[in-house]
Coordinates of C-alpha atoms in Angstrom, one line a residue:
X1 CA -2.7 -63.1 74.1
X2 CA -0.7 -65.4 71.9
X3 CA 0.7 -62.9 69.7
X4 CA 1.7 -60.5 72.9
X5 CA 4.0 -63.5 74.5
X6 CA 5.4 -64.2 71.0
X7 CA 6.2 -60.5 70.8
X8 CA 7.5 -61.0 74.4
X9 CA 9.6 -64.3 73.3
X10 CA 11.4 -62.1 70.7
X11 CA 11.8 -59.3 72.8
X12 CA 13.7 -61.2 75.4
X13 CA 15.5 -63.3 72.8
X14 CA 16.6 -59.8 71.3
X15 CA 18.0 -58.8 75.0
X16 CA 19.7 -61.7 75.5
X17 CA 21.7 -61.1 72.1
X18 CA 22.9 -57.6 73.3
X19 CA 23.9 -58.8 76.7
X20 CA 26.0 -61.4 74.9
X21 CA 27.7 -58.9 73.3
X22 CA 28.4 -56.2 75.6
X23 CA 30.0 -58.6 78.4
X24 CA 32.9 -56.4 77.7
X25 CA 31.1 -53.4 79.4
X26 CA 29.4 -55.2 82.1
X27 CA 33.4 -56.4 82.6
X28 CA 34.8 -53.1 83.4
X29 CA 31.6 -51.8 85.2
X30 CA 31.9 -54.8 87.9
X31 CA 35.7 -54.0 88.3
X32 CA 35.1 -50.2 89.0
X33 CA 32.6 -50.9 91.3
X34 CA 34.8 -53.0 93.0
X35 CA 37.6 -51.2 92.8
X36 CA 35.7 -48.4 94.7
X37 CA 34.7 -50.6 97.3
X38 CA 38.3 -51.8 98.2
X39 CA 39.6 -48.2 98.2
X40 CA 37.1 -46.8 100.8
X41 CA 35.0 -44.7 98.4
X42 CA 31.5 -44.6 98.3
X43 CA 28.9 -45.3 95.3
X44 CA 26.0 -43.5 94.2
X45 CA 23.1 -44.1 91.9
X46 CA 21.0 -41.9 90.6
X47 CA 17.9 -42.1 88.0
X48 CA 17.0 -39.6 85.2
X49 CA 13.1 -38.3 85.2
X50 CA 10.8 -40.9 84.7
X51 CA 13.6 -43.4 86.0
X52 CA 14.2 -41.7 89.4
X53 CA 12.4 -44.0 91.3
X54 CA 14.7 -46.9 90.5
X55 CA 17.5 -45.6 92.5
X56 CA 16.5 -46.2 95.7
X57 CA 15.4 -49.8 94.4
X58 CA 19.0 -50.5 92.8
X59 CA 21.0 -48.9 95.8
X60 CA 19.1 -50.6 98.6
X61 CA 18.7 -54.0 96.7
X62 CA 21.1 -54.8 94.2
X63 CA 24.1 -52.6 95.1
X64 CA 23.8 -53.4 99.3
X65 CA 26.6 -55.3 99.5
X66 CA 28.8 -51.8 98.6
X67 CA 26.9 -50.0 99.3
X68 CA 25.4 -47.7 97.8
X69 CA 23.5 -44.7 98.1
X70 CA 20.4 -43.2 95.9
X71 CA 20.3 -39.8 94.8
X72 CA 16.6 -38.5 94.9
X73 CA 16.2 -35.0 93.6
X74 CA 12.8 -34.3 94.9
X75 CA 13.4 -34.0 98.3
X76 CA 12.7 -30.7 100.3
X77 CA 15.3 -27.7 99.5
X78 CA 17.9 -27.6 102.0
X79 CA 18.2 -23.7 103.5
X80 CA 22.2 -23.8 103.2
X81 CA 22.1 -24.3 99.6
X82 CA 21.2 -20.9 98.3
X83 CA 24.3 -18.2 98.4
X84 CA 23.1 -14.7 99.2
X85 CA 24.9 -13.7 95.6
X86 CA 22.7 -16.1 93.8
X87 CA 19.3 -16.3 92.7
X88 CA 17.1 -18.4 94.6
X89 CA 17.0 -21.9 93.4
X90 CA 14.6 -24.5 92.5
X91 CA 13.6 -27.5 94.4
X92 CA 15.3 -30.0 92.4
X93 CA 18.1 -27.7 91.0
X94 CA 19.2 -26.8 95.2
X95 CA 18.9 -30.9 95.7
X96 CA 21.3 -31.2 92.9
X97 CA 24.1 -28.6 94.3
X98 CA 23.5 -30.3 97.8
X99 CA 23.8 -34.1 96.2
X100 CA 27.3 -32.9 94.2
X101 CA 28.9 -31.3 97.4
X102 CA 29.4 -34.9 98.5
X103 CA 31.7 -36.2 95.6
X104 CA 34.9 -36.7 96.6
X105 CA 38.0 -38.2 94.1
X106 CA 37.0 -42.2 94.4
X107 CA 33.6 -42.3 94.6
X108 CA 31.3 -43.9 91.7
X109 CA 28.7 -42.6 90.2
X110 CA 25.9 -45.1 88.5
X111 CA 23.2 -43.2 86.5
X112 CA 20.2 -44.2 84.1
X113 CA 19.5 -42.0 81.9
X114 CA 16.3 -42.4 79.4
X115 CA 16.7 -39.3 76.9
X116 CA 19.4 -37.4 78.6
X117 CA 17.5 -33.7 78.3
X118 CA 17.0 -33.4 82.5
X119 CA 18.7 -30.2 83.6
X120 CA 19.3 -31.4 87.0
X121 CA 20.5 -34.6 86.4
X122 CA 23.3 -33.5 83.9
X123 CA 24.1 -30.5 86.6
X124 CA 25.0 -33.8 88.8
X125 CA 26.9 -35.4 86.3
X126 CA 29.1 -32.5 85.3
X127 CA 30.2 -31.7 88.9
X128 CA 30.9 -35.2 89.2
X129 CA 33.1 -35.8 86.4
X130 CA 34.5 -31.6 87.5
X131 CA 35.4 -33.7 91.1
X132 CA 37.1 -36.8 89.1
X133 CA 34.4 -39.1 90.3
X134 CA 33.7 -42.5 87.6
X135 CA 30.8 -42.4 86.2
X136 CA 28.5 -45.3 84.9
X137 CA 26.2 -44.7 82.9
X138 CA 23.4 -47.0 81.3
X139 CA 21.2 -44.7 79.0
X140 CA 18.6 -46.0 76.2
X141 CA 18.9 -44.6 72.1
X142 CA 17.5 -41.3 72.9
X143 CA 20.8 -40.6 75.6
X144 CA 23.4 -41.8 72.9
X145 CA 25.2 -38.5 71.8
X146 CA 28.6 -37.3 72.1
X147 CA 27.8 -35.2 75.3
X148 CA 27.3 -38.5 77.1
X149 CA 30.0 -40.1 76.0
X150 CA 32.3 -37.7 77.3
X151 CA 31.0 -38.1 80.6
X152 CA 31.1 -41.3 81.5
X153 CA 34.1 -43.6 81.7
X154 CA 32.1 -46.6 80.7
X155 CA 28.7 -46.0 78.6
X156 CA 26.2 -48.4 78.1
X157 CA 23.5 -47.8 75.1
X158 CA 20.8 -49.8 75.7
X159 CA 19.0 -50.9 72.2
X160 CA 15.7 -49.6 72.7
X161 CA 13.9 -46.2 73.4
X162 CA 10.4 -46.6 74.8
X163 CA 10.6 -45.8 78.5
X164 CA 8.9 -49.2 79.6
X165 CA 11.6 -51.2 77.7
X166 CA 14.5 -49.6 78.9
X167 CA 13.4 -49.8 82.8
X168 CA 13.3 -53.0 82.5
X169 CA 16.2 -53.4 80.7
X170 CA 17.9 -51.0 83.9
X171 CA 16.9 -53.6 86.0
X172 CA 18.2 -56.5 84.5
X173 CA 22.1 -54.3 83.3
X174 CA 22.3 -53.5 87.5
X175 CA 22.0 -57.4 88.3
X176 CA 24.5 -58.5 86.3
X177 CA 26.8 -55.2 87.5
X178 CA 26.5 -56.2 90.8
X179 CA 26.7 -60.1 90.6
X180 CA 30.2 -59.0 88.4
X181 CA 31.0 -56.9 91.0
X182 CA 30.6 -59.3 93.7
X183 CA 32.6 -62.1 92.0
X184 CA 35.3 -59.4 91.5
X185 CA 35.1 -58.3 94.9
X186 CA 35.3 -61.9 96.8
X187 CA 37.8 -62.8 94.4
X188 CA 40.3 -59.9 95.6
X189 CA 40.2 -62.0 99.3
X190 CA 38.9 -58.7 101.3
X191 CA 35.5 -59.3 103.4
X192 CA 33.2 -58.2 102.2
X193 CA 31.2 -57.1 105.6
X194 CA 33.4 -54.7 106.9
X195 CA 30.8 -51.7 107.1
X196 CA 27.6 -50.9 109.6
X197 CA 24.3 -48.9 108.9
X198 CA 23.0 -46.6 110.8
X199 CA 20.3 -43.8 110.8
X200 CA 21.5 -40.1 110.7
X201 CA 20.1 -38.0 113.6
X202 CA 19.8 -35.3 111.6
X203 CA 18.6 -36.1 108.1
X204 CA 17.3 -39.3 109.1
X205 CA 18.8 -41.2 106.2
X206 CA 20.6 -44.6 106.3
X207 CA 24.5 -43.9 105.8
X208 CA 27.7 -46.3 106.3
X209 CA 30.4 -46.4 108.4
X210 CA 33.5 -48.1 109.6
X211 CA 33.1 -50.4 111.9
X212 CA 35.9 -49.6 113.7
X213 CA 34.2 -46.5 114.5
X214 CA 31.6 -47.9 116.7
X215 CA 31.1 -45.8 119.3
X216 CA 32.2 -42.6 118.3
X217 CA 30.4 -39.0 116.5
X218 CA 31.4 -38.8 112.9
X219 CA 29.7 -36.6 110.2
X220 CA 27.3 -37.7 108.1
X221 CA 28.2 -37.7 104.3
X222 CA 24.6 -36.5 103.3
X223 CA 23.9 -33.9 105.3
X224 CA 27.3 -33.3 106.7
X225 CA 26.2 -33.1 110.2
X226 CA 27.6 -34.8 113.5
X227 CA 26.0 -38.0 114.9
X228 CA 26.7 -41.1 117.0
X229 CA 27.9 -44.4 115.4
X230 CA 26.2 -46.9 118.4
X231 CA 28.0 -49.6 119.1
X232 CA 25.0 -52.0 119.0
X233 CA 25.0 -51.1 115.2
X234 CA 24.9 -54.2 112.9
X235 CA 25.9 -55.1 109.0
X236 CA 24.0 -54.3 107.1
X237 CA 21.8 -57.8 106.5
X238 CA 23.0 -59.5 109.5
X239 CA 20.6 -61.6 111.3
X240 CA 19.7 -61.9 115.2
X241 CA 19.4 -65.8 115.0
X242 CA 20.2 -66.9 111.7
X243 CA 23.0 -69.3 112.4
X244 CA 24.0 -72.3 115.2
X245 CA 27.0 -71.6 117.6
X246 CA 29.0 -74.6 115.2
X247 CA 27.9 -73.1 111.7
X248 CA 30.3 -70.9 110.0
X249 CA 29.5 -67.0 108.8
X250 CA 27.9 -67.7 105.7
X251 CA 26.9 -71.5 106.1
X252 CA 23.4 -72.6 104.3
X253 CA 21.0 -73.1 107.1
X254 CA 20.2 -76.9 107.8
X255 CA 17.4 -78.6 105.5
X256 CA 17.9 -75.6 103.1
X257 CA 18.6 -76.8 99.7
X258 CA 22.4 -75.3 98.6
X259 CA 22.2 -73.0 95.4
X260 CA 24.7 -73.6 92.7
X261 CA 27.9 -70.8 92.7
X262 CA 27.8 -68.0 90.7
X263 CA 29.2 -68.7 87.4
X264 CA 31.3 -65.4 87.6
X265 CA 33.5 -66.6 90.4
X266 CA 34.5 -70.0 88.5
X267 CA 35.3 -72.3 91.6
X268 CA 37.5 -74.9 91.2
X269 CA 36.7 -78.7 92.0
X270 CA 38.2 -79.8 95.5
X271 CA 40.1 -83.2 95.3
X272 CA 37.5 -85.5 97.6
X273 CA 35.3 -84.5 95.1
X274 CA 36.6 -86.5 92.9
X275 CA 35.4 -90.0 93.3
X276 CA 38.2 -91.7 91.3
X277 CA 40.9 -89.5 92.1
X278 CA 44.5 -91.0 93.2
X279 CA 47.1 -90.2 95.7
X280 CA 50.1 -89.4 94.0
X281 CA 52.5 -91.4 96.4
X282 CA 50.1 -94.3 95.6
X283 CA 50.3 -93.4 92.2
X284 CA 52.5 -96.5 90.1
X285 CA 55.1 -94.8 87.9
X286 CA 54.1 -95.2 84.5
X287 CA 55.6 -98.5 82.8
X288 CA 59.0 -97.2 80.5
X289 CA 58.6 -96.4 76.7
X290 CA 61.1 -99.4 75.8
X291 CA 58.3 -101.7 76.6
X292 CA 56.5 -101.2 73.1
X293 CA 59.8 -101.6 71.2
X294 CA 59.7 -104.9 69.4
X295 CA 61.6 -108.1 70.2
X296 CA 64.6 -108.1 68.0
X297 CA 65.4 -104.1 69.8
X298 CA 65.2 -105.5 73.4
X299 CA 68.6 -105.4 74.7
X300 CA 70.1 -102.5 72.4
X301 CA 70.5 -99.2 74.3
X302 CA 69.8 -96.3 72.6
X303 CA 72.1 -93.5 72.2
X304 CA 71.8 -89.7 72.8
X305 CA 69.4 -87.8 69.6
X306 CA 71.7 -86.4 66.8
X307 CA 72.3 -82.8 66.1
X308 CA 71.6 -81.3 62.6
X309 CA 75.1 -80.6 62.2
X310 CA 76.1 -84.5 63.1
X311 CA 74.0 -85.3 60.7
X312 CA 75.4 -83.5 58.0
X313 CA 79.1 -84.5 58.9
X314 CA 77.8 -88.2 58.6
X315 CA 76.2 -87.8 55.1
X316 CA 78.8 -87.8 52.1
X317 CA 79.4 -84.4 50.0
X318 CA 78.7 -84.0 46.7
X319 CA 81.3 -85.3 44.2
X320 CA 83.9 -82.8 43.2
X321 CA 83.8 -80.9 39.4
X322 CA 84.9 -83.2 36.9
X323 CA 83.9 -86.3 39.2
X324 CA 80.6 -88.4 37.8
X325 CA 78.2 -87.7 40.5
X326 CA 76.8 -90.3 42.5
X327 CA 74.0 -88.4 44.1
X328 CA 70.2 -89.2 42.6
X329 CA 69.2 -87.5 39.6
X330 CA 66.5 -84.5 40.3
X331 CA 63.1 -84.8 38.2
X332 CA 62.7 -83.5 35.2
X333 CA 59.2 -82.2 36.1
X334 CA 59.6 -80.1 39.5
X335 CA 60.4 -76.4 39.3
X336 CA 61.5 -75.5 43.0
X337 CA 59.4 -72.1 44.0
X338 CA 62.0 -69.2 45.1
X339 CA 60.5 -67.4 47.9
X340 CA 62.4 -63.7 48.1
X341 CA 61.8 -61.3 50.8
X342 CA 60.5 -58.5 48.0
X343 CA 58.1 -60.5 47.0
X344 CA 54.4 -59.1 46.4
X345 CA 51.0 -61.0 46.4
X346 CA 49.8 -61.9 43.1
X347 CA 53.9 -61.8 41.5
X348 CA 54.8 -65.0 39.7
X349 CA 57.4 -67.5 41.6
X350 CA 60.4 -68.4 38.8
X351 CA 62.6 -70.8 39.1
X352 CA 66.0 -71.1 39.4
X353 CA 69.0 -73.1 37.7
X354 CA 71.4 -74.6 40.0
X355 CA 73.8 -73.0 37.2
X356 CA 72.7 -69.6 38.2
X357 CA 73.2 -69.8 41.9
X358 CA 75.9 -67.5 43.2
X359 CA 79.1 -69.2 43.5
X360 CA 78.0 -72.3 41.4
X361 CA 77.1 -76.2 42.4
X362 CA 80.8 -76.7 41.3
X363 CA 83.0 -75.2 43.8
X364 CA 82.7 -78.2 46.3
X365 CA 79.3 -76.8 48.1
X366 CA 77.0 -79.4 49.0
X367 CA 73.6 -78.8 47.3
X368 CA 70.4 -79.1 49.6
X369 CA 68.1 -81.5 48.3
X370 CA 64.9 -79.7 46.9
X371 CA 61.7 -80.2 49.4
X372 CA 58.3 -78.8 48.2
X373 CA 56.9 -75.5 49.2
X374 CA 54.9 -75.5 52.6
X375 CA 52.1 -72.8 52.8
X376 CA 52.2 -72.8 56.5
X377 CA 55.5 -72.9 57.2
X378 CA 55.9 -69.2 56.2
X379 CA 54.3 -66.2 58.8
X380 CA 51.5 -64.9 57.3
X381 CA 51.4 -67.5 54.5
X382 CA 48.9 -67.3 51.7
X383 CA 46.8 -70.7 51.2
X384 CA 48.9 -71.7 47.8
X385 CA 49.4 -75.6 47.9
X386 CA 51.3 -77.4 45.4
X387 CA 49.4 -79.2 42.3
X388 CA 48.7 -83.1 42.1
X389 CA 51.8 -84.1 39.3
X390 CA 49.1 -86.0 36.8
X391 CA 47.0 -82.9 36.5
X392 CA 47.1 -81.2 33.2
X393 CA 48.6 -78.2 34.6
X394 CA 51.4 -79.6 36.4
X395 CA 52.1 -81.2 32.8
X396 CA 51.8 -77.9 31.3
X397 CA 54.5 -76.4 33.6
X398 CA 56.9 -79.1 33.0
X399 CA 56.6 -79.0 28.9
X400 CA 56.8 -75.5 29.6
X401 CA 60.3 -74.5 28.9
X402 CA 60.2 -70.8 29.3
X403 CA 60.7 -70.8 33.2
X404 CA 57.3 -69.3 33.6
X405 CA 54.9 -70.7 35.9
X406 CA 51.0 -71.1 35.3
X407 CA 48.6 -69.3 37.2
X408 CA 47.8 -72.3 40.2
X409 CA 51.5 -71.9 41.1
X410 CA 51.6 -68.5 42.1
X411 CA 51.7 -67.7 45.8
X412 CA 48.1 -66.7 45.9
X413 CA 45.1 -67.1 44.0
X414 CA 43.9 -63.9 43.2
X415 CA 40.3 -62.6 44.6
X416 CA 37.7 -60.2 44.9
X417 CA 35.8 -58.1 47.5
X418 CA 32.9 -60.2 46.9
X419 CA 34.7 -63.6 48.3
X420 CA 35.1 -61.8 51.2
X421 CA 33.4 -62.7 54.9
X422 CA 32.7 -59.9 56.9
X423 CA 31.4 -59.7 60.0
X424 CA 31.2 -57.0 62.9
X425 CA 30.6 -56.7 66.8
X426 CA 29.7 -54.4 69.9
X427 CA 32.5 -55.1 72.9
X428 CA 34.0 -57.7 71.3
X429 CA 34.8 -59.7 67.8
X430 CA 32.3 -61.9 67.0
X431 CA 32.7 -65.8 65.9
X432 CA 32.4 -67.1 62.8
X433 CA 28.4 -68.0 63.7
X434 CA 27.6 -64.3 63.1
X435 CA 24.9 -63.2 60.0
X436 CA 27.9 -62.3 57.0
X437 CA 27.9 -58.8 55.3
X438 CA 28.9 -57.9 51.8
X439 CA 32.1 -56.3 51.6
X440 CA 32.2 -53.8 48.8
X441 CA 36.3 -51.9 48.9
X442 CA 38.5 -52.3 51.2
X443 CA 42.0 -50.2 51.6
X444 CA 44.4 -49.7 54.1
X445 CA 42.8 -47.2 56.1
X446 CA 39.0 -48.2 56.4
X447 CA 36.1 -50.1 54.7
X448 CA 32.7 -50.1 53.1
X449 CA 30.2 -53.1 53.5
X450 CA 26.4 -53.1 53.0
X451 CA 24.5 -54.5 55.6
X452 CA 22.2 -57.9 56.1
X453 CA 19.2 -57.7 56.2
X454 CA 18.9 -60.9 58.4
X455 CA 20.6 -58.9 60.9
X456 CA 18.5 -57.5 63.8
X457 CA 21.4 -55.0 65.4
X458 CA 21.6 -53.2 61.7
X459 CA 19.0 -50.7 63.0
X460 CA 20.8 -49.5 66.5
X461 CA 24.0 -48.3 64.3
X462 CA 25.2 -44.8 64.3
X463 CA 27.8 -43.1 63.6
X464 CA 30.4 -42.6 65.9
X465 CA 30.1 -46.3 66.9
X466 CA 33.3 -48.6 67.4
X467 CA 32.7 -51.8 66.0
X468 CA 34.9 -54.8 66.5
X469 CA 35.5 -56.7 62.6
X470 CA 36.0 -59.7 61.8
X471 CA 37.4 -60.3 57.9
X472 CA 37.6 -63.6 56.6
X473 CA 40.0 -63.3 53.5
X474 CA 40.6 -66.3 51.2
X475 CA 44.2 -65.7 50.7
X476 CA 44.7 -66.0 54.6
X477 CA 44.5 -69.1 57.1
X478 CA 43.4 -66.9 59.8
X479 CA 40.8 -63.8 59.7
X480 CA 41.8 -60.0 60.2
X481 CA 40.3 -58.7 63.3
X482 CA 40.2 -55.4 63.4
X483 CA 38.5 -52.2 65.2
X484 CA 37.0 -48.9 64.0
X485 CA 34.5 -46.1 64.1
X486 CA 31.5 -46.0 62.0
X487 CA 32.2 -42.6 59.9
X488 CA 28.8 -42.9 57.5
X489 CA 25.9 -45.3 57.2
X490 CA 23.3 -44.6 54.6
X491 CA 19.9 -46.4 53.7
X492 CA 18.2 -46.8 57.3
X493 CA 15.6 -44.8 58.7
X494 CA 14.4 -45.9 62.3
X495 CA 13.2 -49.0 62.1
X496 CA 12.8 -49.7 58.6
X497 CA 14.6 -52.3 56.6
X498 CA 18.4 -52.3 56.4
X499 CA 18.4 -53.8 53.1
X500 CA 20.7 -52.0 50.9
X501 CA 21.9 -49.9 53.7
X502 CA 25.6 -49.0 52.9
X503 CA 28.0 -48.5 55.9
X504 CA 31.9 -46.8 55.8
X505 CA 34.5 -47.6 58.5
X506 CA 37.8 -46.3 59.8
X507 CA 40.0 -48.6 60.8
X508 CA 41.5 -47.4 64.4
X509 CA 45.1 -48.3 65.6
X510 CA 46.5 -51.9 64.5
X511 CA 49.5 -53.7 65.4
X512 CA 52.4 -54.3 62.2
X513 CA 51.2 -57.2 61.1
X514 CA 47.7 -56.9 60.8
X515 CA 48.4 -53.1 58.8
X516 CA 50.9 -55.9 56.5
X517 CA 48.0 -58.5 55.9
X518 CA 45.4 -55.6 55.0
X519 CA 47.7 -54.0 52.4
X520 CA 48.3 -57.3 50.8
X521 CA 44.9 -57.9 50.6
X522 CA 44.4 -54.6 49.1
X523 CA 47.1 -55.5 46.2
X524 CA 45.8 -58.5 45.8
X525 CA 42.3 -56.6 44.7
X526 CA 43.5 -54.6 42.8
X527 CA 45.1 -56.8 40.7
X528 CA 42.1 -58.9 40.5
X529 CA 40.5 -56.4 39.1
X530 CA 42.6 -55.3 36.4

């Protein structure tokens, strides 16, 4: 018993790891839905073979608020289906032609799929995606192929394969769809109960209407026949008695305890909340800065900030040629870097003579007094920081006469593929907490790591996976984050180790200036290396 809940523990904490991950797709899924909703279309579920039977579970339960409605194939055959030029069709395949007749451009489509192989269920799919309806689709390892990826507009791989697993794991992906969904929804300011339930006289199935169209016949999206909207219909999950006369729609009932807000909808605190808050006309103005100054400034007003240029015509020029200069002599020691707009990581900074400057120190030009290098001052700066002055190295550069500077002064120390951090991501970039992989060559259009061990999501990869990298460089302050497609991954076989396992990626599209900081770091490799 102990070992099954400890299997159970990891199992969960496993779960909760991919959900963490993929909040990206549960993002997009939410605003579809919800987008639906707003525009008048209609949403339907519908559950591959074995998982058929959770459709009617997630429609009428999780997705009411929508609403939605389940697909079951295994109904009775309609007898309008068949076309006399056709062959006669098959219980499940003539509920499948009858179910896509009812797609219309707007609607949603939410399916779970476990291996993807039903012939029925992919009919569905295809004439949905043929009528321009969005499809959502939340499918375990055995559905992950390129066939389902072109038909649904947002795909959801579930890390696991036995069919136990990923019902569960169905259940818990279509509560956080529709609690994203509802905070999406309530957050657009539309009501959300605008819509009545009724029973179809013909089909007898529970469809949803308008409600301004109490009272009148309308045709029933299932089985396209007329019936009768009563006006005694009610919302769906409206109550006979559930509130007093005073109590506002959607009040807690008296004595009930009020649940905490859904963390999706992010309220913001009211102001008699706040048990030390302040009126700001009873507010006193804070006291003036002149306050603080000390005694012997009290009294002296302070005039307007200087410009730069005011400040230069304030400060004496240099003497003219032939004049003994009365400015303060520059060290002997420092070598002032030259940063030029050609220059490459890993090339040597030289120094220049004032001698050698165009148009000379002697022609009545002011000379700007040196300052020392700042790393960060520059975009994209390398980490390069100037050396203490009583190492032994900045005493070799200044006994060195031959203008060239040691290797510590050089814009970048140099570095190798091994010093590298890499780390990688489904739906989003990951943080700098994430297990690290080996980077083995990198170049401007892709890279080849070999995956940790350590990491438990090194056995769901395939190819044709986007990944979202994050590269932590020496040379840079910030990391590289970067996306790209999984082209080749060698060394795992189900769920064996991943040690050793060797993975290639394509980088995707990228902006300028990370395509800049990648090449650099690809120079600066390469001349490492040699």
């Amino acid at each position: 018993m102990r070992e099954f809940l400890e299997k159970l523990q990891e199992d969960q904490r496993r779960m909760r790891k991919f959900l963490r991950s993929h909040a990206l797709h549960f993002k997009r899924m939410g605003e579809v839905l919800a987008n639906v909703r707003l525009g008048g279309g209609r949403v339907f579920v519908i559950g591959e073979p074995p998982l058929d039977g959770i459709a009617t579970v997630v429609a009428e339960e999780y997705f009411a608020f929508l609403p939605a409605l389940p697909l079951r194939l295994d109904r009775p055959r309609p007898d309008s289906v068949d076309d006399e030029s056709e062959p006669p069709a098959t219980v499940r395949e003539a509920a499948a032609r009858q179910a896509a007749r009812h797609f219309h451009r707007g609607d949603c489509l939410v399916a779970f799929l476990h291996e993807a192989d039903d012939r029925e269920t992919r009919m569905v799919l295809e004439r949905a995606r043929a009528r321009r309806v969005r499809i959502l689709i939340v499918a375990g390892l055995g559905a992950k192929n390129a066939e389902t990826k072109r038909l649904a507009k947002v795909l959801l791989a579930l890390p696991t394969r036995g069919i136990k697993t990923v019902c569960e794991s169905c259940f818990v992906c279509a509560r956080i769809m529709a609690r994203v969904a509802r905070a999406a929804f309530r957050g657009s300011g539309e009501d959300e109960e605008r819509l009545v339930q009724i029973s179809c006289e013909t089909c007898n199935e529970l469809v949803f209407f308008e409600e301004s169209l109490r009272g009148r016949r309308v045709t029933c999206p299932l089985c396209e026949a007329k019936t009768l909207v009563p006006r005694s219909a009610q919302r769906r999950g409206e109550r006979a008695a559930a509130l007093p006369a005073a109590a506002p729609l959607g009040a807690p009932l008296p004595g009930r305890r009020r649940l905490k807000p859904s963390v999706m909808e992010l309220p913001t605190l009211d102001s008699e909340d706040l048990e030390d808050s302040v009126d700001d006309a009873d507010a006193e103005p804070p006291e003036p800065s002149s306050a603080d100054l000390p005694e012997e400034l009290e009294g002296i007003e302070l005039g307007e900030p200087r410009t730069r240029a005011q400040k230069l015509e304030g400060q004496p020029s240099e003497a003219h040629a032939g004049l003994a200069s009365t400015a303060p002599a520059r060290p002997p020691s420092w070598e002032g870097p030259s940063f030029g707009s050609d220059i490459r990581v890993g090339s040597e900074v030289v120094s220049v003579a004032s001698g050698d400057l165009p148009g000379g120190a002697g022609r009545g030009e002011r000379a700007e007094a040196p300052a020392e290098p700042d790393p960060f001052a520059y975009e994209e700066a390398y980490l390069a920081g100037p050396k203490p002055t009583d190492s032994g190295e900045a005493s070799e550069a200044s006994s060195d006469q031959g203008g060239e500077l040691p290797v510590s002064r050089r814009v970048s120390a140099r570095f190798t593929a091994e010093e590298c951090a890499l780390r990688w991501g489904r739906g989003g970039f990951p943080d700098e907490t994430g297990p690290v992989h080996a980077l083995v060559r990198l170049d401007p259009g892709g890279l080849t790591f070999l995956l940790n061990p350590d990491d438990e999501a090194c056995g769901t990869l395939q190819e044709g996976d986007e990944l979202f990298v994050r590269l932590e460089i020496p040379a840079f302050l910030e990391p590289i984050l970067v996306r790209g497609l999984l082209e080749d991954i060698r060394g795992i076989s189900g769920k064996s180790s991943c040690e050793g396992a060797r993975a290639q990626l394509r980088f995707q599209a990228m902006d300028a200036g990370v395509r800049r900081k990648i090449e650099r770091a690809v120079d600066n490799m390469e001349a490492a290396a040699t």
